[in-house]
Amino acid sequence: MDTTTLTIRHARPEEYEALGAVTAQAYLDDGHLDFGEDDPYLAVLRDVPGRAAHAEILVAEVAGKVLGGVTYVPSGGPMADIAGANDAEIRMLAVSPEARGRGAGEALVRECVRRAKEAGRTSLVLSTQGSMHAAHRLYERLGFARTPERDWRPIETVPLLTYALKL
């Protein structure tokens, strides 16, 4: 992948299905869904139109091909899991296998940071599974710090770790 042509932008409605597929497959391939193909969260990962109704959906693309995406929650609302009054939040960051390690994920996170700063937010927060080691390395490299006091469980069997970047 030639990253000089990597573009981060809002997803177009005609790309929602492809982005949902990339996101769901990334979670499945990496073993982040407790119940595999039967996991109820799979439908949530595929529901890009549902997310787009309440948040910003950003994609990383090269030559018109969607390589990954992220849900950026600028402030509160139904898509915010842990964001406080002055926080923005990142959700469902995912990158296709062919784009991993080539800057697409980092570019998506950096764009969320830029948007949060521009909006005057004091922090950018996120939740992540303990098994998402590559994502943890990315977040830490970009200055995010663990916030264990915010850790939570959407369901009893899924503990989520949290991170925040002070802006």
mmCIF file of C-alpha atoms in Angstrom:
data_model
loop_
_atom_site.group_PDB
_atom_site.id
_atom_site.type_symbol
_atom_site.label_atom_id
_atom_site.label_comp_id
_atom_site.label_asym_id
_atom_site.label_seq_id
_atom_site.Cartn_x
_atom_site.Cartn_y
_atom_site.Cartn_z
ATOM 1 C CA MET A 1 0.000 0.000 0.000
ATOM 2 C CA ASP A 2 1.363 3.391 -0.971
ATOM 3 C CA THR A 3 0.591 5.470 2.126
ATOM 4 C CA THR A 4 1.304 8.702 0.266
ATOM 5 C CA THR A 5 -2.151 8.275 -1.246
ATOM 6 C CA LEU A 6 -3.848 7.379 2.045
ATOM 7 C CA THR A 7 -6.838 9.638 2.662
ATOM 8 C CA ILE A 8 -8.841 10.009 5.866
ATOM 9 C CA ARG A 9 -12.346 11.341 5.289
ATOM 10 C CA HIS A 10 -16.006 10.905 6.199
ATOM 11 C CA ALA A 11 -17.461 7.624 5.009
ATOM 12 C CA ARG A 12 -19.992 7.821 2.216
ATOM 13 C CA PRO A 13 -23.285 5.930 2.601
ATOM 14 C CA GLU A 14 -22.373 3.683 -0.320
ATOM 15 C CA GLU A 15 -19.263 2.599 1.660
ATOM 16 C CA TYR A 16 -21.104 1.694 4.861
ATOM 17 C CA GLU A 17 -21.555 -1.949 3.942
ATOM 18 C CA ALA A 18 -17.876 -2.381 3.023
ATOM 19 C CA LEU A 19 -16.737 -0.647 6.211
ATOM 20 C CA GLY A 20 -19.083 -2.785 8.295
ATOM 21 C CA ALA A 21 -17.602 -5.886 6.690
ATOM 22 C CA VAL A 22 -14.003 -4.717 7.328
ATOM 23 C CA THR A 23 -14.830 -3.923 10.961
ATOM 24 C CA ALA A 24 -16.645 -7.188 11.648
ATOM 25 C CA GLN A 25 -13.951 -9.259 9.933
ATOM 26 C CA ALA A 26 -11.164 -7.548 11.881
ATOM 27 C CA TYR A 27 -12.839 -8.385 15.197
ATOM 28 C CA LEU A 28 -13.556 -11.960 14.065
ATOM 29 C CA ASP A 29 -10.093 -12.634 12.614
ATOM 30 C CA ASP A 30 -8.369 -11.313 15.721
ATOM 31 C CA GLY A 31 -10.530 -13.369 18.082
ATOM 32 C CA HIS A 32 -12.124 -10.403 19.830
ATOM 33 C CA LEU A 33 -15.662 -11.812 19.770
ATOM 34 C CA ASP A 34 -16.377 -14.363 22.503
ATOM 35 C CA PHE A 35 -19.023 -16.157 20.446
ATOM 36 C CA GLY A 36 -17.384 -15.915 16.999
ATOM 37 C CA GLU A 37 -19.866 -15.753 14.128
ATOM 38 C CA ASP A 38 -22.712 -16.066 16.664
ATOM 39 C CA ASP A 39 -21.639 -13.068 18.737
ATOM 40 C CA PRO A 40 -24.440 -10.480 19.002
ATOM 41 C CA TYR A 41 -21.875 -7.650 18.816
ATOM 42 C CA LEU A 42 -21.161 -8.628 15.208
ATOM 43 C CA ALA A 43 -24.429 -6.971 14.131
ATOM 44 C CA VAL A 44 -23.389 -3.778 15.940
ATOM 45 C CA LEU A 45 -20.001 -3.790 14.181
ATOM 46 C CA ARG A 46 -21.703 -4.170 10.804
ATOM 47 C CA ASP A 47 -24.302 -1.454 11.510
ATOM 48 C CA VAL A 48 -22.434 1.527 10.105
ATOM 49 C CA PRO A 49 -25.668 3.353 9.166
ATOM 50 C CA GLY A 50 -26.817 3.099 12.794
ATOM 51 C CA ARG A 51 -23.534 4.574 14.027
ATOM 52 C CA ALA A 52 -23.577 7.285 11.364
ATOM 53 C CA ALA A 53 -26.922 8.526 12.688
ATOM 54 C CA HIS A 54 -25.276 9.496 16.000
ATOM 55 C CA ALA A 55 -21.537 9.922 15.321
ATOM 56 C CA GLU A 56 -18.982 10.647 12.626
ATOM 57 C CA ILE A 57 -17.746 7.686 10.609
ATOM 58 C CA LEU A 58 -14.252 8.182 9.228
ATOM 59 C CA VAL A 59 -12.522 5.934 6.719
ATOM 60 C CA ALA A 60 -8.975 5.383 5.581
ATOM 61 C CA GLU A 61 -8.902 4.822 1.847
ATOM 62 C CA VAL A 62 -6.408 4.408 -0.932
ATOM 63 C CA ALA A 63 -7.484 4.764 -4.553
ATOM 64 C CA GLY A 64 -11.133 4.490 -3.563
ATOM 65 C CA LYS A 65 -10.705 1.300 -1.523
ATOM 66 C CA VAL A 66 -11.809 1.435 2.128
ATOM 67 C CA LEU A 67 -8.992 -0.008 4.260
ATOM 68 C CA GLY A 68 -10.399 0.762 7.675
ATOM 69 C CA GLY A 69 -12.449 3.094 9.729
ATOM 70 C CA VAL A 70 -13.349 4.494 13.107
ATOM 71 C CA THR A 71 -16.422 5.880 14.803
ATOM 72 C CA TYR A 72 -15.659 9.329 16.193
ATOM 73 C CA VAL A 73 -18.096 10.564 18.840
ATOM 74 C CA PRO A 74 -17.537 14.327 19.179
ATOM 75 C CA SER A 75 -19.624 14.665 22.352
ATOM 76 C CA GLY A 76 -22.032 12.480 24.288
ATOM 77 C CA GLY A 77 -25.109 10.899 22.816
ATOM 78 C CA PRO A 78 -26.088 7.286 22.198
ATOM 79 C CA MET A 79 -22.705 6.292 20.765
ATOM 80 C CA ALA A 80 -20.694 7.498 23.765
ATOM 81 C CA ASP A 81 -19.784 4.747 26.223
ATOM 82 C CA ILE A 82 -17.428 6.524 28.632
ATOM 83 C CA ALA A 83 -17.122 10.124 27.433
ATOM 84 C CA GLY A 84 -17.679 12.825 30.021
ATOM 85 C CA ALA A 85 -19.040 16.291 29.316
ATOM 86 C CA ASN A 86 -15.761 17.602 27.842
ATOM 87 C CA ASP A 87 -14.588 14.387 26.148
ATOM 88 C CA ALA A 88 -14.735 13.082 22.617
ATOM 89 C CA GLU A 89 -14.635 9.312 22.127
ATOM 90 C CA ILE A 90 -13.262 6.794 19.641
ATOM 91 C CA ARG A 91 -15.107 3.555 18.965
ATOM 92 C CA MET A 92 -14.663 0.538 16.724
ATOM 93 C CA LEU A 93 -11.286 1.318 15.162
ATOM 94 C CA ALA A 94 -10.584 -1.396 12.600
ATOM 95 C CA VAL A 95 -8.165 -1.842 9.712
ATOM 96 C CA SER A 96 -8.166 -4.533 7.041
ATOM 97 C CA PRO A 97 -5.330 -7.084 7.178
ATOM 98 C CA GLU A 98 -3.568 -5.713 4.062
ATOM 99 C CA ALA A 99 -3.408 -2.224 5.577
ATOM 100 C CA ARG A 100 -2.124 -3.158 9.038
ATOM 101 C CA GLY A 101 1.254 -1.866 10.058
ATOM 102 C CA ARG A 102 1.205 0.732 7.307
ATOM 103 C CA GLY A 103 -0.212 3.735 9.106
ATOM 104 C CA ALA A 104 -3.948 3.534 8.375
ATOM 105 C CA GLY A 105 -4.951 2.987 12.012
ATOM 106 C CA GLU A 106 -2.604 5.682 13.233
ATOM 107 C CA ALA A 107 -3.887 8.133 10.628
ATOM 108 C CA LEU A 108 -7.485 7.467 11.717
ATOM 109 C CA VAL A 109 -6.646 8.047 15.395
ATOM 110 C CA ARG A 110 -4.653 11.191 14.596
ATOM 111 C CA GLU A 111 -7.637 12.580 12.688
ATOM 112 C CA CYS A 112 -9.864 11.943 15.717
ATOM 113 C CA VAL A 113 -7.320 13.761 17.897
ATOM 114 C CA ARG A 114 -7.313 16.690 15.473
ATOM 115 C CA ARG A 115 -11.112 16.870 15.461
ATOM 116 C CA ALA A 116 -11.330 16.660 19.260
ATOM 117 C CA LYS A 117 -8.799 19.483 19.675
ATOM 118 C CA GLU A 118 -10.576 21.600 17.089
ATOM 119 C CA ALA A 119 -13.865 21.066 18.952
ATOM 120 C CA GLY A 120 -12.277 22.233 22.213
ATOM 121 C CA ARG A 121 -12.560 18.879 23.992
ATOM 122 C CA THR A 122 -10.256 18.331 26.970
ATOM 123 C CA SER A 123 -9.753 14.588 26.374
ATOM 124 C CA LEU A 124 -10.189 11.895 23.756
ATOM 125 C CA VAL A 125 -11.234 8.619 25.383
ATOM 126 C CA LEU A 126 -11.739 5.032 24.282
ATOM 127 C CA SER A 127 -12.473 1.517 25.473
ATOM 128 C CA THR A 128 -10.558 -1.530 24.295
ATOM 129 C CA GLN A 129 -10.391 -5.210 25.007
ATOM 130 C CA GLY A 130 -7.410 -6.561 26.918
ATOM 131 C CA SER A 131 -6.536 -8.759 23.931
ATOM 132 C CA MET A 132 -6.098 -5.817 21.530
ATOM 133 C CA HIS A 133 -2.352 -5.508 22.087
ATOM 134 C CA ALA A 134 -1.496 -3.847 18.765
ATOM 135 C CA ALA A 135 -4.130 -1.176 19.416
ATOM 136 C CA HIS A 136 -2.769 -0.606 22.936
ATOM 137 C CA ARG A 137 0.722 -0.043 21.507
ATOM 138 C CA LEU A 138 -0.684 2.451 19.001
ATOM 139 C CA TYR A 139 -2.626 4.375 21.635
ATOM 140 C CA GLU A 140 0.339 4.511 24.010
ATOM 141 C CA ARG A 141 2.694 5.616 21.231
ATOM 142 C CA LEU A 142 0.287 8.490 20.498
ATOM 143 C CA GLY A 143 0.243 9.591 24.142
ATOM 144 C CA PHE A 144 -2.906 7.932 25.464
ATOM 145 C CA ALA A 145 -2.702 6.771 29.088
ATOM 146 C CA ARG A 146 -4.596 3.985 30.815
ATOM 147 C CA THR A 147 -7.536 5.150 32.939
ATOM 148 C CA PRO A 148 -8.369 2.070 35.028
ATOM 149 C CA GLU A 149 -10.905 4.016 37.071
ATOM 150 C CA ARG A 150 -13.082 4.103 33.930
ATOM 151 C CA ASP A 151 -12.733 0.393 33.053
ATOM 152 C CA TRP A 152 -16.120 -1.261 32.618
ATOM 153 C CA ARG A 153 -18.015 -4.308 31.355
ATOM 154 C CA PRO A 154 -20.749 -4.022 28.702
ATOM 155 C CA ILE A 155 -21.592 -7.610 29.666
ATOM 156 C CA GLU A 156 -20.184 -9.661 32.543
ATOM 157 C CA THR A 157 -17.804 -11.698 30.357
ATOM 158 C CA VAL A 158 -16.312 -8.703 28.491
ATOM 159 C CA PRO A 159 -14.058 -6.479 30.611
ATOM 160 C CA LEU A 160 -12.992 -3.334 28.771
ATOM 161 C CA LEU A 161 -9.879 -1.287 29.471
ATOM 162 C CA THR A 162 -9.983 2.452 28.962
ATOM 163 C CA TYR A 163 -7.517 5.039 27.745
ATOM 164 C CA ALA A 164 -7.563 8.829 27.558
ATOM 165 C CA LEU A 165 -5.486 11.421 25.774
ATOM 166 C CA LYS A 166 -5.417 14.811 27.478
ATOM 167 C CA LEU A 167 -5.719 17.512 24.801
#
